[in-house]
Short mmCIF file of C-alpha atoms in Angstrom, two decimals:
data_model
loop_
_atom_site.label_atom_id
_atom_site.label_comp_id
_atom_site.label_asym_id
_atom_site.label_seq_id
_atom_site.Cartn_x
_atom_site.Cartn_y
_atom_site.Cartn_z
CA UNK R 1192 216.66 -23.80 93.85
CA UNK R 1193 218.58 -26.72 95.09
CA UNK R 1194 220.13 -29.49 92.95
CA UNK R 1195 218.23 -32.66 93.25
CA UNK R 1196 219.40 -35.98 94.68
CA UNK R 1197 216.82 -38.62 95.34
CA UNK R 1198 216.01 -39.42 98.92
CA UNK R 1199 214.12 -42.60 99.71
CA UNK R 1200 210.53 -42.62 98.51
CA UNK R 1201 208.24 -40.62 100.71
CA UNK R 1202 210.87 -38.79 102.58
CA UNK R 1203 210.40 -35.10 102.70
CA UNK R 1204 212.84 -32.32 102.68
CA UNK R 1205 212.08 -28.97 104.18
CA UNK R 1206 214.12 -26.55 102.12
CA UNK R 1207 215.14 -24.26 104.89
CA UNK R 1208 217.32 -27.07 106.27
CA UNK R 1209 220.53 -28.29 105.01
CA UNK R 1210 219.79 -31.52 103.08
CA UNK R 1211 221.87 -34.56 103.39
CA UNK R 1212 220.77 -35.60 99.93
CA UNK R 1213 221.73 -32.35 98.16
CA UNK R 1214 224.63 -31.27 100.43
CA UNK R 1215 223.49 -27.63 100.62
CA UNK R 1216 221.23 -25.49 102.64
CA UNK R 1217 218.43 -23.56 100.78
CA UNK R 1218 217.00 -20.43 102.32
CA UNK R 1219 213.36 -21.31 101.57
CA UNK R 1220 211.27 -22.19 104.50
CA UNK R 1221 208.03 -21.98 102.60
CA UNK R 1222 208.70 -25.22 100.61
CA UNK R 1223 208.75 -28.91 101.26
CA UNK R 1224 209.94 -31.61 98.84
CA UNK R 1225 208.82 -35.31 98.81
CA UNK R 1226 210.06 -38.09 96.75
CA UNK R 1227 207.86 -40.44 94.63
CA UNK R 1228 208.40 -43.26 92.14
CA UNK R 1229 208.91 -40.78 89.24
CA UNK R 1230 210.95 -38.19 91.02
CA UNK R 1231 210.28 -35.32 93.43
CA UNK R 1232 207.38 -33.11 94.20
CA UNK R 1233 207.38 -29.69 95.86
CA UNK R 1234 204.62 -28.15 98.03
CA UNK R 1235 204.92 -24.37 98.65
CA UNK R 1236 202.91 -21.74 100.58
CA UNK R 1237 202.37 -18.22 99.55
CA UNK R 1238 203.10 -17.36 103.26
CA UNK R 1239 206.81 -16.93 104.41
CA UNK R 1240 206.67 -20.30 106.01
CA UNK R 1241 204.33 -23.19 106.81
CA UNK R 1242 202.22 -22.28 109.82
CA UNK R 1243 202.35 -25.53 111.77
CA UNK R 1244 200.50 -23.87 114.65
CA UNK R 1245 197.45 -23.60 112.37
CA UNK R 1246 194.52 -25.70 113.60
CA UNK R 1247 195.05 -27.89 110.31
CA UNK R 1248 197.77 -29.77 112.35
CA UNK R 1249 195.74 -29.90 115.67
CA UNK R 1250 193.46 -32.70 116.86
CA UNK R 1251 190.01 -31.20 116.97
CA UNK R 1252 187.99 -34.07 117.91
CA UNK R 1253 188.02 -37.09 120.12
CA UNK R 1254 190.05 -39.77 118.21
CA UNK R 1255 193.48 -37.92 117.88
CA UNK R 1256 193.14 -36.94 114.30
CA UNK R 1257 193.93 -33.60 112.56
CA UNK R 1258 193.45 -32.52 108.99
CA UNK R 1259 197.17 -33.41 108.60
CA UNK R 1260 196.49 -36.99 109.48
CA UNK R 1261 195.18 -37.59 105.89
CA UNK R 1262 196.55 -34.51 104.24
CA UNK R 1263 200.32 -34.56 105.38
CA UNK R 1264 202.79 -31.92 104.01
CA UNK R 1265 205.35 -34.68 103.50
CA UNK R 1266 202.63 -36.59 101.43
CA UNK R 1267 201.78 -33.69 99.17
CA UNK R 1268 198.62 -33.15 101.21
CA UNK R 1269 197.26 -36.62 100.71
CA UNK R 1270 198.64 -40.01 101.71
CA UNK R 1271 199.85 -43.02 99.93
CA UNK R 1272 199.27 -46.71 100.86
CA UNK R 1273 202.88 -46.98 101.63
CA UNK R 1274 202.46 -44.21 104.17
CA UNK R 1275 199.56 -46.01 105.69
CA UNK R 1276 201.39 -49.25 105.81
CA UNK R 1277 204.39 -47.55 107.55
CA UNK R 1278 202.14 -45.95 110.13
CA UNK R 1279 200.45 -49.22 110.77
CA UNK R 1280 203.76 -51.12 111.37
CA UNK R 1281 205.20 -48.34 113.54
CA UNK R 1282 202.04 -48.10 115.67
CA UNK R 1283 200.88 -51.80 115.43
CA UNK R 1284 197.74 -50.48 113.92
CA UNK R 1285 196.92 -47.96 116.67
CA UNK R 1286 197.62 -44.79 114.89
CA UNK R 1287 194.73 -42.30 114.54
CA UNK R 1288 194.67 -42.92 110.80
CA UNK R 1289 192.99 -46.25 111.62
CA UNK R 1290 190.21 -44.91 113.56
CA UNK R 1291 187.26 -47.28 113.34
CA UNK R 1292 184.98 -44.49 112.13
CA UNK R 1293 186.31 -44.61 108.58
CA UNK R 1294 189.96 -45.81 108.55
CA UNK R 1295 188.93 -49.55 108.63
CA UNK R 1296 187.16 -51.87 106.33
CA UNK R 1297 184.32 -52.31 108.71
CA UNK R 1298 183.57 -50.28 111.93
CA UNK R 1299 181.95 -53.31 113.50
CA UNK R 1300 184.85 -55.71 113.10
CA UNK R 1301 187.19 -56.76 115.82
CA UNK R 1302 190.25 -54.42 116.41
CA UNK R 1303 191.46 -55.82 119.69
CA UNK R 1304 194.60 -57.53 118.46
CA UNK R 1305 197.41 -56.83 115.86
CA UNK R 1306 196.13 -59.68 113.67
CA UNK R 1307 192.47 -58.36 113.65
CA UNK R 1308 193.64 -54.83 113.05
CA UNK R 1309 195.80 -55.97 110.10
CA UNK R 1310 192.86 -57.87 108.78
CA UNK R 1311 190.39 -54.92 109.01
CA UNK R 1312 192.60 -52.29 107.39
CA UNK R 1313 193.30 -53.93 104.01
CA UNK R 1314 191.77 -51.16 101.76
CA UNK R 1315 193.53 -48.37 103.55
CA UNK R 1316 196.92 -50.07 103.56
CA UNK R 1317 196.77 -51.37 99.91
CA UNK R 1318 194.92 -48.78 98.19
CA UNK R 1319 194.85 -45.82 100.47
CA UNK R 1320 191.02 -45.84 100.66
CA UNK R 1321 188.98 -44.11 103.33
CA UNK R 1322 185.48 -45.60 104.15
CA UNK R 1323 182.63 -43.04 103.42
CA UNK R 1324 179.34 -43.99 105.07
CA UNK R 1325 176.30 -42.70 103.14
CA UNK R 1326 172.67 -43.20 103.35
CA UNK R 1327 170.02 -43.38 100.49
CA UNK R 1328 168.33 -39.94 100.44
CA UNK R 1329 164.60 -39.53 101.12
CA UNK R 1330 162.55 -39.57 98.04
CA UNK R 1331 165.44 -40.98 96.01
CA UNK R 1332 164.49 -42.12 92.43
CA UNK R 1333 166.08 -45.62 93.18
CA UNK R 1334 166.28 -48.21 95.84
CA UNK R 1335 169.19 -50.47 96.62
CA UNK R 1336 167.90 -53.98 96.16
CA UNK R 1337 170.91 -56.05 97.02
CA UNK R 1338 174.23 -55.55 98.74
CA UNK R 1339 177.36 -57.75 98.34
CA UNK R 1340 179.79 -56.46 101.00
CA UNK R 1341 182.93 -58.44 101.70
CA UNK R 1342 183.12 -56.71 105.03
CA UNK R 1343 179.43 -57.52 106.14
CA UNK R 1344 178.64 -53.99 107.24
CA UNK R 1345 176.78 -52.12 104.41
CA UNK R 1346 173.03 -52.42 104.06
CA UNK R 1347 170.45 -51.46 101.46
CA UNK R 1348 169.86 -48.02 103.21
CA UNK R 1349 173.38 -47.34 104.50
CA UNK R 1350 176.40 -48.11 102.23
CA UNK R 1351 180.16 -47.99 102.57
CA UNK R 1352 181.88 -46.11 99.80
CA UNK R 1353 185.68 -46.45 99.73
CA UNK R 1354 187.59 -43.47 98.22
CA UNK R 1355 191.04 -41.94 97.97
CA UNK R 1356 191.37 -38.69 99.87
CA UNK R 1357 191.68 -35.74 97.58
CA UNK R 1358 194.73 -33.56 97.93
CA UNK R 1359 194.26 -30.29 99.95
CA UNK R 1360 196.60 -28.34 97.64
CA UNK R 1361 196.09 -26.41 94.35
CA UNK R 1362 192.60 -25.58 95.72
CA UNK R 1363 192.56 -22.26 93.94
CA UNK R 1364 191.86 -24.24 90.93
CA UNK R 1365 189.02 -26.46 92.30
CA UNK R 1366 185.46 -26.07 91.03
CA UNK R 1367 184.06 -28.99 93.00
CA UNK R 1368 184.73 -30.14 96.44
CA UNK R 1369 184.75 -33.92 97.25
CA UNK R 1370 184.61 -36.61 94.78
CA UNK R 1371 180.86 -36.62 94.57
CA UNK R 1372 180.52 -32.79 94.98
CA UNK R 1373 178.48 -33.12 98.05
CA UNK R 1374 180.18 -30.19 99.64
CA UNK R 1375 179.37 -27.61 96.96
CA UNK R 1376 176.42 -25.69 98.19
CA UNK R 1377 176.12 -23.67 94.95
CA UNK R 1378 178.12 -23.26 91.71
CA UNK R 1379 181.20 -21.09 92.15
CA UNK R 1380 181.17 -20.97 95.93
CA UNK R 1381 184.25 -23.08 96.41
CA UNK R 1382 185.37 -21.26 99.52
CA UNK R 1383 182.01 -21.83 101.09
CA UNK R 1384 182.18 -25.50 100.18
CA UNK R 1385 185.58 -25.83 101.67
CA UNK R 1386 184.32 -24.31 105.00
CA UNK R 1387 181.45 -26.76 104.97
CA UNK R 1388 183.95 -29.57 104.28
CA UNK R 1389 186.16 -28.53 107.37
CA UNK R 1390 183.12 -28.57 109.59
CA UNK R 1391 182.02 -32.04 108.30
CA UNK R 1392 185.50 -33.36 108.57
CA UNK R 1393 185.92 -32.30 112.22
CA UNK R 1394 182.51 -33.72 113.13
CA UNK R 1395 182.90 -36.91 111.13
CA UNK R 1396 186.52 -37.88 110.60
CA UNK R 1397 187.67 -36.42 113.94
CA UNK R 1398 184.47 -37.36 115.79
CA UNK R 1399 184.23 -33.99 117.56
CA UNK R 1400 181.32 -33.39 119.87
CA UNK R 1401 180.74 -29.89 118.48
CA UNK R 1402 181.56 -28.15 115.24
CA UNK R 1403 184.67 -25.87 115.17
CA UNK R 1404 184.46 -22.20 115.63
CA UNK R 1405 184.21 -19.94 112.65
CA UNK R 1406 187.68 -18.59 113.42
CA UNK R 1407 189.18 -22.07 113.35
CA UNK R 1408 187.44 -22.89 110.08
CA UNK R 1409 188.67 -19.61 108.55
CA UNK R 1410 192.31 -20.38 109.53
CA UNK R 1411 192.15 -23.80 108.20
CA UNK R 1412 190.62 -22.73 104.78
CA UNK R 1413 193.15 -19.82 104.60
CA UNK R 1414 196.01 -22.30 105.11
CA UNK R 1415 194.88 -24.73 102.43
CA UNK R 1416 194.17 -22.18 99.78
CA UNK R 1417 197.64 -20.84 100.05
CA UNK R 1418 199.30 -24.27 99.00
CA UNK R 1419 200.59 -25.31 95.62
CA UNK R 1420 202.22 -28.65 94.61
CA UNK R 1421 203.72 -29.96 91.36
CA UNK R 1422 206.34 -32.45 90.31
CA UNK R 1423 209.76 -30.61 90.15
CA UNK R 1424 212.09 -33.30 89.22
CA UNK R 1425 211.70 -36.30 86.97
CA UNK R 1426 214.13 -39.33 87.35
CA UNK R 1427 215.10 -39.45 83.68
CA UNK R 1428 214.30 -36.01 82.33
CA UNK R 1429 215.90 -34.02 85.24
CA UNK R 1430 214.69 -30.61 86.62
CA UNK R 1431 211.30 -29.50 85.70
CA UNK R 1432 211.30 -26.07 87.49
CA UNK R 1433 214.12 -24.38 85.57
CA UNK R 1434 214.46 -22.36 82.44
CA UNK R 1435 213.12 -22.89 79.79
CA UNK R 1436 210.42 -25.21 81.35
CA UNK R 1437 209.52 -23.60 84.66
CA UNK R 1438 206.89 -26.05 85.55
CA UNK R 1439 207.35 -25.98 89.38
CA UNK R 1440 204.67 -24.93 91.87
CA UNK R 1441 205.83 -21.26 91.71
CA UNK R 1442 204.45 -21.05 88.05
CA UNK R 1443 200.87 -21.72 89.40
CA UNK R 1444 201.04 -18.41 91.24
CA UNK R 1445 200.79 -16.63 87.90
CA UNK R 1446 198.56 -19.08 86.22
CA UNK R 1447 195.51 -17.92 84.44
CA UNK R 1448 193.74 -20.80 85.74
CA UNK R 1449 189.99 -20.60 85.17
CA UNK R 1450 190.51 -18.19 82.18
CA UNK R 1451 192.11 -21.23 80.46
CA UNK R 1452 194.83 -20.80 78.09
CA UNK R 1453 194.05 -18.30 75.26
CA UNK R 1454 191.24 -17.29 72.82
CA UNK R 1455 191.22 -18.51 69.25
CA UNK R 1456 191.32 -15.55 66.83
CA UNK R 1457 187.96 -14.82 65.33
CA UNK R 1458 187.03 -13.00 62.14
CA UNK R 1459 186.29 -9.28 62.44
CA UNK R 1460 182.79 -9.27 60.85
CA UNK R 1461 179.52 -8.58 62.35
CA UNK R 1462 176.93 -11.35 63.10
CA UNK R 1463 173.83 -11.44 60.89
CA UNK R 1464 171.03 -9.35 62.46
CA UNK R 1465 168.89 -12.40 63.12
CA UNK R 1466 171.69 -14.32 64.98
CA UNK R 1467 173.40 -13.54 68.17
CA UNK R 1468 177.21 -13.26 68.04
CA UNK R 1469 179.05 -16.45 68.77
CA UNK R 1470 180.73 -16.58 72.15
CA UNK R 1471 184.45 -16.68 72.11
CA UNK R 1472 186.04 -20.08 72.08
CA UNK R 1473 188.89 -21.16 74.26
CA UNK R 1474 191.96 -22.82 72.79
CA UNK R 1475 192.19 -26.19 74.48
CA UNK R 1476 195.41 -26.89 72.60
CA UNK R 1477 197.25 -24.62 75.04
CA UNK R 1478 195.89 -25.95 78.43
CA UNK R 1479 199.36 -27.31 79.01
CA UNK R 1480 202.28 -25.57 77.52
CA UNK R 1481 205.27 -26.00 79.72
CA UNK R 1482 207.30 -28.56 77.72
CA UNK R 1483 207.21 -27.16 74.18
CA UNK R 1484 210.79 -26.16 74.41
CA UNK R 1485 211.68 -29.96 74.62
CA UNK R 1486 210.07 -30.70 71.23
CA UNK R 1487 212.75 -31.74 68.86
CA UNK R 1488 212.75 -33.80 65.63
CA UNK R 1489 214.02 -37.32 65.73
CA UNK R 1490 217.73 -37.74 65.58
CA UNK R 1491 220.28 -40.57 66.26
CA UNK R 1492 222.64 -40.57 69.17
CA UNK R 1493 220.52 -38.70 71.69
CA UNK R 1494 221.00 -39.22 75.37
CA UNK R 1495 218.31 -41.00 77.56
CA UNK R 1496 217.66 -37.62 79.21
CA UNK R 1497 216.97 -36.07 75.70
CA UNK R 1498 214.75 -38.83 74.62
CA UNK R 1499 212.69 -38.62 77.89
CA UNK R 1500 212.26 -34.90 77.56
CA UNK R 1501 211.07 -35.24 73.97
CA UNK R 1502 208.59 -37.97 75.11
CA UNK R 1503 207.22 -35.59 77.74
CA UNK R 1504 206.82 -32.82 75.12
CA UNK R 1505 205.02 -35.27 72.70
CA UNK R 1506 202.66 -36.31 75.56
CA UNK R 1507 201.85 -32.78 76.42
CA UNK R 1508 200.88 -32.22 72.73
CA UNK R 1509 198.87 -35.43 72.58
CA UNK R 1510 196.95 -34.42 75.74
CA UNK R 1511 196.00 -31.15 74.35
CA UNK R 1512 195.30 -32.07 70.67
CA UNK R 1513 194.78 -35.90 70.13
CA UNK R 1514 191.07 -36.02 69.04
CA UNK R 1515 188.60 -38.80 69.73
CA UNK R 1516 184.80 -39.26 70.06
CA UNK R 1517 183.54 -38.84 73.57
CA UNK R 1518 180.18 -40.68 74.07
CA UNK R 1519 177.97 -42.23 76.78
CA UNK R 1520 179.36 -40.01 79.55
CA UNK R 1521 176.55 -38.85 81.82
CA UNK R 1522 177.08 -35.35 82.94
CA UNK R 1523 178.79 -34.42 79.66
CA UNK R 1524 177.17 -36.00 76.58
CA UNK R 1525 173.75 -36.82 77.79
CA UNK R 1526 170.97 -34.43 76.82
CA UNK R 1527 167.55 -34.35 78.49
CA UNK R 1528 164.38 -33.79 76.31
CA UNK R 1529 160.85 -33.26 77.32
CA UNK R 1530 157.62 -33.68 75.36
CA UNK R 1531 153.95 -33.99 76.02
CA UNK R 1532 152.09 -37.19 75.43
CA UNK R 1533 148.47 -37.33 74.18
CA UNK R 1534 147.11 -36.71 77.65
CA UNK R 1535 149.22 -33.61 78.12
CA UNK R 1536 151.60 -35.44 80.46
CA UNK R 1537 155.35 -34.46 80.35
CA UNK R 1538 157.57 -37.22 79.19
CA UNK R 1539 161.32 -36.89 79.91
CA UNK R 1540 163.96 -38.90 78.06
CA UNK R 1541 167.78 -38.67 77.69
CA UNK R 1542 169.68 -39.07 74.56
CA UNK R 1543 173.40 -39.40 74.16
CA UNK R 1544 175.07 -36.83 72.11
CA UNK R 1545 178.64 -37.81 71.01
CA UNK R 1546 181.18 -35.04 70.77
CA UNK R 1547 184.80 -34.72 69.44
CA UNK R 1548 187.21 -33.72 71.99
CA UNK R 1549 190.65 -34.43 73.65
CA UNK R 1550 191.87 -35.13 77.09
CA UNK R 1551 191.72 -31.17 77.65
CA UNK R 1552 188.04 -31.12 77.02
CA UNK R 1553 187.35 -32.09 80.57
CA UNK R 1554 190.78 -31.39 82.15
CA UNK R 1555 190.63 -27.80 80.80
CA UNK R 1556 191.96 -25.41 83.61
CA UNK R 1557 195.11 -23.97 82.21
CA UNK R 1558 198.36 -25.33 83.77
CA UNK R 1559 196.38 -27.53 86.19
CA UNK R 1560 194.00 -29.84 84.34
CA UNK R 1561 191.05 -29.78 86.62
CA UNK R 1562 187.62 -28.77 85.32
CA UNK R 1563 186.76 -25.12 84.70
CA UNK R 1564 183.04 -26.07 85.41
CA UNK R 1565 181.83 -28.12 88.45
CA UNK R 1566 181.27 -31.24 86.35
CA UNK R 1567 180.31 -34.56 87.79
CA UNK R 1568 180.85 -37.26 85.15
CA UNK R 1569 180.25 -41.05 84.83
CA UNK R 1570 183.02 -42.51 82.75
CA UNK R 1571 182.30 -45.95 83.93
CA UNK R 1572 184.89 -46.34 86.69
CA UNK R 1573 182.40 -47.65 89.26
CA UNK R 1574 180.52 -49.91 86.95
CA UNK R 1575 179.87 -53.39 88.44
CA UNK R 1576 181.80 -54.95 85.61
CA UNK R 1577 185.02 -53.52 86.92
CA UNK R 1578 184.36 -54.63 90.45
CA UNK R 1579 187.30 -56.16 92.35
CA UNK R 1580 186.75 -58.71 95.18
CA UNK R 1581 187.90 -56.17 97.84
CA UNK R 1582 184.96 -53.70 97.17
CA UNK R 1583 181.21 -53.98 97.70
CA UNK R 1584 178.82 -54.35 94.86
CA UNK R 1585 175.35 -52.55 95.00
CA UNK R 1586 172.42 -53.43 92.87
CA UNK R 1587 170.26 -50.37 92.29
CA UNK R 1588 166.58 -50.25 90.70
CA UNK R 1589 165.03 -47.21 89.27
CA UNK R 1590 161.73 -47.04 91.05
CA UNK R 1591 159.88 -45.54 88.10
CA UNK R 1592 161.21 -47.50 85.21
CA UNK R 1593 162.46 -50.70 86.77
CA UNK R 1594 165.91 -50.27 85.13
CA UNK R 1595 168.60 -51.85 87.14
CA UNK R 1596 172.35 -50.93 87.64
CA UNK R 1597 175.28 -52.66 89.43
CA UNK R 1598 177.95 -50.24 90.91
CA UNK R 1599 180.67 -50.26 93.38
CA UNK R 1600 179.94 -46.65 94.34
CA UNK R 1601 176.69 -44.73 93.52
CA UNK R 1602 178.69 -41.50 93.56
CA UNK R 1603 176.79 -38.23 93.39
CA UNK R 1604 173.46 -40.08 93.46
CA UNK R 1605 173.83 -40.66 97.12
CA UNK R 1606 173.53 -36.88 97.62
CA UNK R 1607 171.02 -35.97 94.89
CA UNK R 1608 168.76 -38.99 94.93
CA UNK R 1609 168.73 -38.86 91.14
CA UNK R 1610 169.07 -42.01 88.96
CA UNK R 1611 170.94 -39.98 86.39
CA UNK R 1612 173.73 -39.20 88.93
CA UNK R 1613 174.71 -42.82 89.67
CA UNK R 1614 178.48 -43.28 89.14
CA UNK R 1615 179.19 -39.60 88.69
CA UNK R 1616 182.46 -38.09 90.18
CA UNK R 1617 184.43 -34.90 89.92
CA UNK R 1618 187.23 -34.18 87.32
CA UNK R 1619 190.37 -34.08 89.51
CA UNK R 1620 193.36 -31.91 89.00
CA UNK R 1621 196.39 -33.46 87.23
CA UNK R 1622 199.19 -31.58 88.93
CA UNK R 1623 201.50 -33.71 91.11
CA UNK R 1624 199.75 -36.74 89.71
CA UNK R 1625 202.57 -39.09 91.04
CA UNK R 1626 201.75 -38.23 94.56
CA UNK R 1627 198.09 -39.25 94.12
CA UNK R 1628 198.83 -42.87 93.18
CA UNK R 1629 196.76 -45.23 93.31
CA UNK R 1630 194.54 -43.20 90.85
CA UNK R 1631 190.82 -42.55 90.57
CA UNK R 1632 188.26 -42.29 93.37
CA UNK R 1633 188.55 -45.98 94.12
CA UNK R 1634 192.34 -46.37 93.74
CA UNK R 1635 191.70 -48.69 90.79
CA UNK R 1636 195.39 -48.84 89.93
CA UNK R 1637 198.76 -47.28 90.62
CA UNK R 1638 199.80 -47.94 86.98
CA UNK R 1639 199.31 -44.94 84.69
CA UNK R 1640 199.50 -47.32 81.68
CA UNK R 1641 196.53 -49.12 83.10
CA UNK R 1642 194.60 -45.83 83.34
CA UNK R 1643 195.45 -45.02 79.81
CA UNK R 1644 194.44 -48.36 78.55
CA UNK R 1645 191.08 -47.95 80.35
CA UNK R 1646 190.21 -44.73 78.50
CA UNK R 1647 191.85 -45.88 75.19
CA UNK R 1648 189.36 -48.83 75.21
CA UNK R 1649 186.48 -46.77 76.71
CA UNK R 1650 186.56 -44.19 73.83
CA UNK R 1651 188.24 -46.38 71.12
CA UNK R 1652 191.02 -43.73 70.76
CA UNK R 1653 193.38 -46.08 69.10
CA UNK R 1654 196.56 -44.83 70.89
CA UNK R 1655 199.72 -46.56 69.82
CA UNK R 1656 202.30 -48.02 72.34
CA UNK R 1657 204.47 -44.89 71.86
CA UNK R 1658 201.55 -42.41 72.23
CA UNK R 1659 200.68 -44.21 75.63
CA UNK R 1660 204.32 -44.06 76.72
CA UNK R 1661 204.48 -40.37 75.86
CA UNK R 1662 201.26 -39.61 77.80
CA UNK R 1663 202.60 -41.41 80.75
CA UNK R 1664 205.77 -39.56 80.62
CA UNK R 1665 203.91 -36.17 80.46
CA UNK R 1666 201.53 -36.96 83.33
CA UNK R 1667 204.37 -38.16 85.48
CA UNK R 1668 206.05 -34.84 85.04
CA UNK R 1669 203.19 -32.76 86.04
#
């Protein structure tokens, strides 16, 4: 593999071409590298080369967009606010990315001049957010009582949810499609969900008059599911894809993925006859394992590179093993109970059941950090208390109980109609995390330290300043 020299942020290098940044050609046309603030990421395909004639790259609707408009190879199959801003400036706001259907703050606002286009594309240019229009399901357990929308478009029956586009790579390890899981027709049918997502994207994002053919859908899904992306170079630690680390995207081809890391040894004794044998437990301490060779005891006189490598190794261990109490996370710690009242009516209630865990409890797919199960969780990221002025605020009321909630995005509840699903979102993959900035479904921050502070406070973990720095170093290297 090529030696690394940093190009300007966002510039991609196709490895089959001589690179002016590295000074040597590399005979590998199935890989493309892109720079980011922490270093360089690489995307590979398991085919001999990227099939740029694939319908993934072709406009299939009426507004000039293709899948690659929001999921570009040079952007690690998503896009950054910087990329959006550059497209806006080069096109004066007329690029297909800014199609009024969802590439603007409000589809009813004026887009006739450069100034009005600039004013109506704030969220996509500053946070990389796409507008998702959703309607309250029939027979929902809630109503939206009040809407505070800075863009004067959302209503109590039709909302605007602003979300980051998920990356169309490493999909082999996905258990849920879309932030709110709305494209997952049944558990385990991810390819079926991806096919549904392609059809909906063509009809919605591309505004096609008819759905794509089955052949086109198959070609797009086949293309996407052969892509893998990771960070391969860290500005301070150096190469991440060489011995003994070997953490590049090529390593994912052999990853055990959903089988997790390894099984804990169990005693060889029969279970009592009245009790079923315990199921084998997975060793979450080995979800990530790449950087163990960099673990070294403290010593004076080490180089900055050695110190950064040791920090990454400590962060990996913290991610796998640092215990804390997880509580009040609907979708994970909530437990539903049912009982009969005196009249024989069923009364359902929900109780919170705290559990001890680590970061790997939810991000548990080996080598990737997505979720083995199609979990949709509410960790509080959409709570109204965290609302920023550039996002709407929705006030929801439980029809049966009268309970009220304020949120910037009802999440999975806009699909299921269930009160318990308000604010629930999928557990995303952590590979190539630096290419996903700003982070979370709503682009809440491009600062990993801020994300770590959020979870540290949310679960009272008690991370020290060094532990936060180590976790940040580790996540940047993924």
